[in-house]
Amino acid sequence: MDKELRIVGFLCNWCSYGGADTAGVGRFTQPTDLRIIRMPCSGRIDPLFVLKTLIGGADGVLVSGCHPRDCHYAEGNYYARRRLEVLKRFLPIIGIDQGRFEYTWVSASEGQRWQHVVTTFTNQIHALGPIQRIGKDAQARACAFGRTLEVDVSA
Amino acid sequence: MKIGVFVCHCGSNIAGTVDVVRVAEAAKAMPEVAFASDTMYACSEPGQDGIIQAIKDKGLDGVVVASCTPRMHGPTFMRTVARAGLNPYMFEMANIREHVSWIGKDKEANTRKATDLVKMAVAKLAQNRPLFPSSFSINKRVMVIGGGVAGIQAALDCAEGGLEVLLVEKTTTIGGKMAKLDKTFPTVDCSSCILGPKMVDVAQHPNITLYANSEVEEVFGYVGNYQVEIRKKATYVDWKTCTGCGACMEKCPSKKSPDAFNEHVGRTTAINIPFPQAIPKKASIDRDSCTKFKTGKCGVCAKICPAKSIDYEQQDEMVTEDVGAIICATGYDLMDWTVYGEYGAGRYPDVITSLQYERLLSASGPTGGHIKRPSDGKEPKTVVFIQCVGSRDKSVGRPYCTGFCCMYTAKQAILTKDHIPDSESYVFYMDIRAPGKMYDEFTRRAMEEYGTQYVRGRVSMVYPKGDKMLVRGADTLAGTQVEVEADLVVLAVGAEGAKGSPQLAEKLRISYDSYGFFMEGHPKLKPVETNTAGVYLAGCSQGPKDIPSSVAQGSAAAAKVLGLFAKDQLQSDPQVSKVDIKRCVGCMKCAMTCPFGAIKELEHRGEIKAQVIETVCQGCGICTSTCRQGAIQLQNFTDNQILAEVNALLQSELEEA
């Protein structure tokens, strides 16, 4: 595969993070581009995290949680599904290819499914290529904007 | 902040495909990292001691361990950090084994990825704050859901341990599937002779309250403090006064009601006691069959009952109970065998399930223990058993081995010969799976001593020919087609999770798989626990099991509860949401989304604010991503912590560009 791209995964602790672990334990080979951030629940994922990550320069974002009806917190993934579906439709409006973002459901026992999800998504991002750089200055501005968001949150 | 980074070799598990020394070197260059090293086995005693020593020597106030998944050793290292005097939440893990070294062989790419993951963990840790648990007291009562043999064992063991036990059973009697069995393998023990006394023990134990004909309606609360709502379904008989004399059953004119206990092979009366050894031995009315309920005319049972216990007006009753732990032992159901159209199941009366055959064999069954085939009541001379009906069959969505069908088929073949000495039995099988103690010997006895014909191969079709059933299949050992003219065909139907188990799982907030079985905490090391604290599993609700395994798991679940209740106080997980009262605008959207009702309104200087009930909050963070003000933040997973991880990662991309 060509040069590694930057893919960020937000995974719920109970199902998909466990599924990624199961894939590891099963030695299911996967592309190395993805970096996983562990979340307690897919319902914890603020759609703004995804946007911020894409604007900040990531080439792709993958979100994965428990299958609907099978959430450790009863209904977190229903909130996630609603929010992320809206987000996905919103992405083209701000000029980001919809294909750079996917959300999936993988349970802790589905190591093989996780391998499939990661491989497919990584291939998809590679097909799209690196996200368009908006120039260092603009990117720095975007980051600075991101930081103001943070300061705003913590104030 | 002074952060220490420890990169684990995990023998060659990580070091084989990740340059751990380079990862540690790179970590040293990260801001706020005061110390970094690599270590052979971070989780071993010398590894943990090394971490403690470094914390003390270098005055570290946060630790990152880059090793395996936090789901495995997160708690281990949190305890290590605490032993060194740090707050356990000043700790982060980077998963460079399951997510890096084990899934790719490219050492260069792996090292880069591991470095990134360490960088992200360091960035998050820099935002961590010490968190402190609060203590809460526990209610030392336990609810067992399901009165089969696993539930009975769990209830008895808990009760013997001095706990107050509520046993909630859906049907009108406890005993479960085991009570329906005639004999058990491989001892050919009489099932009710070994189960019966245990059922009586349940009824007589002073610590056990039995809720038969009841279902769990709602479950609130958390470990140590659950509130459960139990629906006591109406039986239309006052069980306080019913003596179980059975006079009503004798006189009831609706003698053709479906008999669920006898798997519908027999008929029963509309008011009935399911079987003579039922516990509690009380009558109940089947509303759908009762003439009084259907036409308003009858009332024979009310006239005949010597105790005047009949009450047609009875309503369901809701009971609320407080318990500290829940054992789930809801068992299994046979899968829907009618999907096998080629076997004629459900169409031909002489094609029956193994459990129906069990009732035909049983002395307390509808035929008094005489095997009579359903169509004409004749004694069958040729019985064909078809195994793996709904087991190991991907085409019907049941790819797993149920595990006990081989054994009960052998038992039924043996019993057939015992009942009808001049009979012949054929067993169509895929493999014989008999791994238990004395199990393989038992199946061999069926073949050698009892002359059961074992044919390896699947049956393609079963269809009637005259008054016989023609079974056509393959013998894959002989490489030929086989046809057997059978008087009776018994399908060894596989098991799936009990009906309604997904709904119950949602109430208990535990996971279940696509077959309706509940998921254990860890497939190897936590076979009885669930991912919800205070909820344990026993018996076939977790996966198909034979009787010895169900009993063993029932006892194991009881041991877990007794262990939990050995403490007087439990510590709550401090990883809960917290409201910044200055930012909160009191919209209460957080409370609307909280699945646990953990957020209540607080009046603060005349304004409405949200407040988190710490012990109820489970730490999912749905509220945090709902709050537009960012006022409610899940501790240890705050917006700033997550964005710090994202930034750390994208920062390195920016530097590379």
PDB file of N, CA and C in Angstrom, chain B residues 257-267 356 359:
ATOM      1  N   SER B 257     -57.334 -28.652  26.744  1.00  0.00           N
ATOM      2  CA  SER B 257     -56.495 -27.451  26.711  1.00  0.00           C
ATOM      3  C   SER B 257     -55.063 -27.842  26.369  1.00  0.00           C
ATOM      4  N   PRO B 258     -54.346 -26.945  25.681  1.00  0.00           N
ATOM      5  CA  PRO B 258     -52.943 -27.254  25.360  1.00  0.00           C
ATOM      6  C   PRO B 258     -52.115 -27.444  26.629  1.00  0.00           C
ATOM      7  N   ASP B 259     -51.271 -28.444  26.585  1.00  0.00           N
ATOM      8  CA  ASP B 259     -50.482 -28.778  27.767  1.00  0.00           C
ATOM      9  C   ASP B 259     -49.027 -28.399  27.518  1.00  0.00           C
ATOM     10  N   ALA B 260     -48.662 -27.217  27.965  1.00  0.00           N
ATOM     11  CA  ALA B 260     -47.322 -26.712  27.692  1.00  0.00           C
ATOM     12  C   ALA B 260     -46.270 -27.560  28.394  1.00  0.00           C
ATOM     13  N   PHE B 261     -46.598 -28.043  29.594  1.00  0.00           N
ATOM     14  CA  PHE B 261     -45.585 -28.826  30.303  1.00  0.00           C
ATOM     15  C   PHE B 261     -45.267 -30.108  29.542  1.00  0.00           C
ATOM     16  N   ASN B 262     -46.280 -30.707  28.943  1.00  0.00           N
ATOM     17  CA  ASN B 262     -46.051 -31.923  28.164  1.00  0.00           C
ATOM     18  C   ASN B 262     -45.722 -31.634  26.703  1.00  0.00           C
ATOM     19  N   GLU B 263     -45.241 -30.412  26.457  1.00  0.00           N
ATOM     20  CA  GLU B 263     -44.792 -30.037  25.118  1.00  0.00           C
ATOM     21  C   GLU B 263     -45.883 -30.274  24.083  1.00  0.00           C
ATOM     22  N   HIS B 264     -47.118 -30.102  24.490  1.00  0.00           N
ATOM     23  CA  HIS B 264     -48.282 -30.192  23.608  1.00  0.00           C
ATOM     24  C   HIS B 264     -48.503 -31.588  23.020  1.00  0.00           C
ATOM     25  N   VAL B 265     -47.845 -32.621  23.559  1.00  0.00           N
ATOM     26  CA  VAL B 265     -48.173 -33.963  23.071  1.00  0.00           C
ATOM     27  C   VAL B 265     -49.421 -34.484  23.756  1.00  0.00           C
ATOM     28  N   GLY B 266     -49.710 -33.947  24.930  1.00  0.00           N
ATOM     29  CA  GLY B 266     -50.919 -34.380  25.619  1.00  0.00           C
ATOM     30  C   GLY B 266     -51.884 -33.220  25.733  1.00  0.00           C
ATOM     31  N   ARG B 267     -52.991 -33.472  26.385  1.00  0.00           N
ATOM     32  CA  ARG B 267     -53.992 -32.442  26.642  1.00  0.00           C
ATOM     33  C   ARG B 267     -54.189 -32.343  28.130  1.00  0.00           C
ATOM     34  N   GLN B 356     -40.454 -33.556  23.175  1.00  0.00           N
ATOM     35  CA  GLN B 356     -41.762 -34.226  23.158  1.00  0.00           C
ATOM     36  C   GLN B 356     -41.584 -35.725  23.401  1.00  0.00           C
ATOM     37  N   ARG B 359     -41.216 -36.523  26.955  1.00  0.00           N
ATOM     38  CA  ARG B 359     -42.479 -36.587  27.685  1.00  0.00           C
ATOM     39  C   ARG B 359     -43.182 -37.932  27.435  1.00  0.00           C
TER      40      ARG B 359
END
